[in-house]
């Protein structure tokens, strides 16, 4: 068994390109998420205001909110892209960290559930 993983340069380039496309899509999603905090139109009743406040909390401001989740995906994908862009050498060092960050975005994943470092 080898102690390293080797990818052809064209494969690394394609991975970096795909990461760039995905990052552009996440950046657009972040712009949409920024608009989720606009909660006018719920009405003036107390229950409507409570609903609007809950909607704003789910939109932004907590680690589990939509905006922060998108930011977490952007951070993890940026690290992955950068690791491959450096020729892939940094990939094995960062894989465990970005996999942990990505797993942390899923509340059902049991973050920190023992993702093993790629060999």
PDB file of C-alpha atoms in Angstrom, residues 1-105:
ATOM      1  CA  UNK A   1       0.000   0.000   0.000  1.00  0.00           C
ATOM      2  CA  UNK A   2       1.311   3.431  -0.905  1.00  0.00           C
ATOM      3  CA  UNK A   3       1.733   6.193   1.637  1.00  0.00           C
ATOM      4  CA  UNK A   4       0.591   8.862  -0.807  1.00  0.00           C
ATOM      5  CA  UNK A   5      -2.012   9.660  -3.408  1.00  0.00           C
ATOM      6  CA  UNK A   6      -1.010  10.918  -6.839  1.00  0.00           C
ATOM      7  CA  UNK A   7      -3.294  12.707  -9.272  1.00  0.00           C
ATOM      8  CA  UNK A   8      -2.500  13.655 -12.841  1.00  0.00           C
ATOM      9  CA  UNK A   9      -2.046  17.429 -13.311  1.00  0.00           C
ATOM     10  CA  UNK A  10      -5.071  17.643 -15.608  1.00  0.00           C
ATOM     11  CA  UNK A  11      -7.213  15.988 -12.922  1.00  0.00           C
ATOM     12  CA  UNK A  12      -6.004  18.495 -10.336  1.00  0.00           C
ATOM     13  CA  UNK A  13      -6.760  21.341 -12.766  1.00  0.00           C
ATOM     14  CA  UNK A  14     -10.268  19.998 -13.334  1.00  0.00           C
ATOM     15  CA  UNK A  15     -10.891  19.687  -9.590  1.00  0.00           C
ATOM     16  CA  UNK A  16      -9.734  23.282  -9.065  1.00  0.00           C
ATOM     17  CA  UNK A  17     -12.004  24.418 -11.924  1.00  0.00           C
ATOM     18  CA  UNK A  18     -15.001  22.581 -10.472  1.00  0.00           C
ATOM     19  CA  UNK A  19     -14.316  24.075  -7.046  1.00  0.00           C
ATOM     20  CA  UNK A  20     -14.272  27.531  -8.670  1.00  0.00           C
ATOM     21  CA  UNK A  21     -17.657  26.928 -10.281  1.00  0.00           C
ATOM     22  CA  UNK A  22     -19.102  25.655  -7.019  1.00  0.00           C
ATOM     23  CA  UNK A  23     -17.681  28.629  -5.101  1.00  0.00           C
ATOM     24  CA  UNK A  24     -19.316  31.035  -7.558  1.00  0.00           C
ATOM     25  CA  UNK A  25     -22.646  29.276  -6.997  1.00  0.00           C
ATOM     26  CA  UNK A  26     -22.215  29.415  -3.219  1.00  0.00           C
ATOM     27  CA  UNK A  27     -21.378  33.125  -3.419  1.00  0.00           C
ATOM     28  CA  UNK A  28     -24.652  33.638  -5.286  1.00  0.00           C
ATOM     29  CA  UNK A  29     -26.442  31.576  -2.629  1.00  0.00           C
ATOM     30  CA  UNK A  30     -24.865  33.798   0.020  1.00  0.00           C
ATOM     31  CA  UNK A  31     -26.396  36.847  -1.673  1.00  0.00           C
ATOM     32  CA  UNK A  32     -29.797  35.137  -1.617  1.00  0.00           C
ATOM     33  CA  UNK A  33     -29.308  34.184   2.041  1.00  0.00           C
ATOM     34  CA  UNK A  34     -28.587  37.825   2.863  1.00  0.00           C
ATOM     35  CA  UNK A  35     -32.084  38.683   1.662  1.00  0.00           C
ATOM     36  CA  UNK A  36     -33.746  36.157   3.960  1.00  0.00           C
ATOM     37  CA  UNK A  37     -33.551  38.536   6.918  1.00  0.00           C
ATOM     38  CA  UNK A  38     -36.094  40.838   5.280  1.00  0.00           C
ATOM     39  CA  UNK A  39     -39.240  39.865   7.108  1.00  0.00           C
ATOM     40  CA  UNK A  40     -41.613  42.713   6.338  1.00  0.00           C
ATOM     41  CA  UNK A  41     -45.036  41.531   5.316  1.00  0.00           C
ATOM     42  CA  UNK A  42     -45.727  39.179   8.205  1.00  0.00           C
ATOM     43  CA  UNK A  43     -48.248  41.574   9.675  1.00  0.00           C
ATOM     44  CA  UNK A  44     -48.689  43.479  12.904  1.00  0.00           C
ATOM     45  CA  UNK A  45     -50.140  40.785  15.167  1.00  0.00           C
ATOM     46  CA  UNK A  46     -47.897  39.609  17.995  1.00  0.00           C
ATOM     47  CA  UNK A  47     -47.891  36.054  16.622  1.00  0.00           C
ATOM     48  CA  UNK A  48     -46.864  37.371  13.194  1.00  0.00           C
ATOM     49  CA  UNK A  49     -43.993  39.328  14.746  1.00  0.00           C
ATOM     50  CA  UNK A  50     -42.859  36.228  16.629  1.00  0.00           C
ATOM     51  CA  UNK A  51     -42.956  34.249  13.395  1.00  0.00           C
ATOM     52  CA  UNK A  52     -40.924  36.956  11.648  1.00  0.00           C
ATOM     53  CA  UNK A  53     -38.340  36.917  14.448  1.00  0.00           C
ATOM     54  CA  UNK A  54     -37.994  33.147  14.174  1.00  0.00           C
ATOM     55  CA  UNK A  55     -37.609  33.428  10.431  1.00  0.00           C
ATOM     56  CA  UNK A  56     -34.822  36.026  10.870  1.00  0.00           C
ATOM     57  CA  UNK A  57     -33.017  33.720  13.342  1.00  0.00           C
ATOM     58  CA  UNK A  58     -33.118  30.885  10.838  1.00  0.00           C
ATOM     59  CA  UNK A  59     -31.887  33.241   8.117  1.00  0.00           C
ATOM     60  CA  UNK A  60     -28.790  34.667   9.839  1.00  0.00           C
ATOM     61  CA  UNK A  61     -27.035  35.228  13.124  1.00  0.00           C
ATOM     62  CA  UNK A  62     -26.629  31.727  14.553  1.00  0.00           C
ATOM     63  CA  UNK A  63     -24.203  28.934  13.609  1.00  0.00           C
ATOM     64  CA  UNK A  64     -27.137  26.887  12.294  1.00  0.00           C
ATOM     65  CA  UNK A  65     -28.701  29.669  10.219  1.00  0.00           C
ATOM     66  CA  UNK A  66     -28.842  29.634   6.430  1.00  0.00           C
ATOM     67  CA  UNK A  67     -26.283  32.392   5.917  1.00  0.00           C
ATOM     68  CA  UNK A  68     -23.740  30.871   8.270  1.00  0.00           C
ATOM     69  CA  UNK A  69     -24.189  27.392   6.765  1.00  0.00           C
ATOM     70  CA  UNK A  70     -23.453  28.774   3.299  1.00  0.00           C
ATOM     71  CA  UNK A  71     -20.375  30.540   4.702  1.00  0.00           C
ATOM     72  CA  UNK A  72     -19.231  27.248   6.257  1.00  0.00           C
ATOM     73  CA  UNK A  73     -19.543  25.495   2.883  1.00  0.00           C
ATOM     74  CA  UNK A  74     -17.616  28.328   1.201  1.00  0.00           C
ATOM     75  CA  UNK A  75     -14.822  28.075   3.774  1.00  0.00           C
ATOM     76  CA  UNK A  76     -14.523  24.294   3.432  1.00  0.00           C
ATOM     77  CA  UNK A  77     -14.626  24.389  -0.366  1.00  0.00           C
ATOM     78  CA  UNK A  78     -12.082  27.222  -0.493  1.00  0.00           C
ATOM     79  CA  UNK A  79      -9.684  25.167   1.621  1.00  0.00           C
ATOM     80  CA  UNK A  80     -10.197  22.165  -0.639  1.00  0.00           C
ATOM     81  CA  UNK A  81      -9.643  24.226  -3.799  1.00  0.00           C
ATOM     82  CA  UNK A  82      -6.537  25.844  -2.352  1.00  0.00           C
ATOM     83  CA  UNK A  83      -5.132  22.495  -1.304  1.00  0.00           C
ATOM     84  CA  UNK A  84      -5.496  21.154  -4.843  1.00  0.00           C
ATOM     85  CA  UNK A  85      -4.306  24.415  -6.424  1.00  0.00           C
ATOM     86  CA  UNK A  86      -0.970  24.053  -4.635  1.00  0.00           C
ATOM     87  CA  UNK A  87      -0.408  20.890  -6.624  1.00  0.00           C
ATOM     88  CA  UNK A  88      -2.331  18.621  -4.327  1.00  0.00           C
ATOM     89  CA  UNK A  89       0.490  18.271  -1.812  1.00  0.00           C
ATOM     90  CA  UNK A  90      -1.508  20.028   0.871  1.00  0.00           C
ATOM     91  CA  UNK A  91      -4.601  17.915   0.231  1.00  0.00           C
ATOM     92  CA  UNK A  92      -3.728  15.112   2.620  1.00  0.00           C
ATOM     93  CA  UNK A  93      -2.936  17.618   5.349  1.00  0.00           C
ATOM     94  CA  UNK A  94      -6.192  19.535   4.945  1.00  0.00           C
ATOM     95  CA  UNK A  95      -8.584  16.717   4.048  1.00  0.00           C
ATOM     96  CA  UNK A  96      -9.304  15.825   7.620  1.00  0.00           C
ATOM     97  CA  UNK A  97      -9.943  19.443   8.590  1.00  0.00           C
ATOM     98  CA  UNK A  98     -12.282  20.281   5.704  1.00  0.00           C
ATOM     99  CA  UNK A  99     -14.109  16.975   6.054  1.00  0.00           C
ATOM    100  CA  UNK A 100     -14.691  17.785   9.726  1.00  0.00           C
ATOM    101  CA  UNK A 101     -15.933  21.268   8.820  1.00  0.00           C
ATOM    102  CA  UNK A 102     -18.222  19.880   6.143  1.00  0.00           C
ATOM    103  CA  UNK A 103     -19.562  17.230   8.527  1.00  0.00           C
ATOM    104  CA  UNK A 104     -20.217  19.943  11.102  1.00  0.00           C
ATOM    105  CA  UNK A 105     -22.696  21.566   8.709  1.00  0.00           C
TER     106      UNK A 105
END
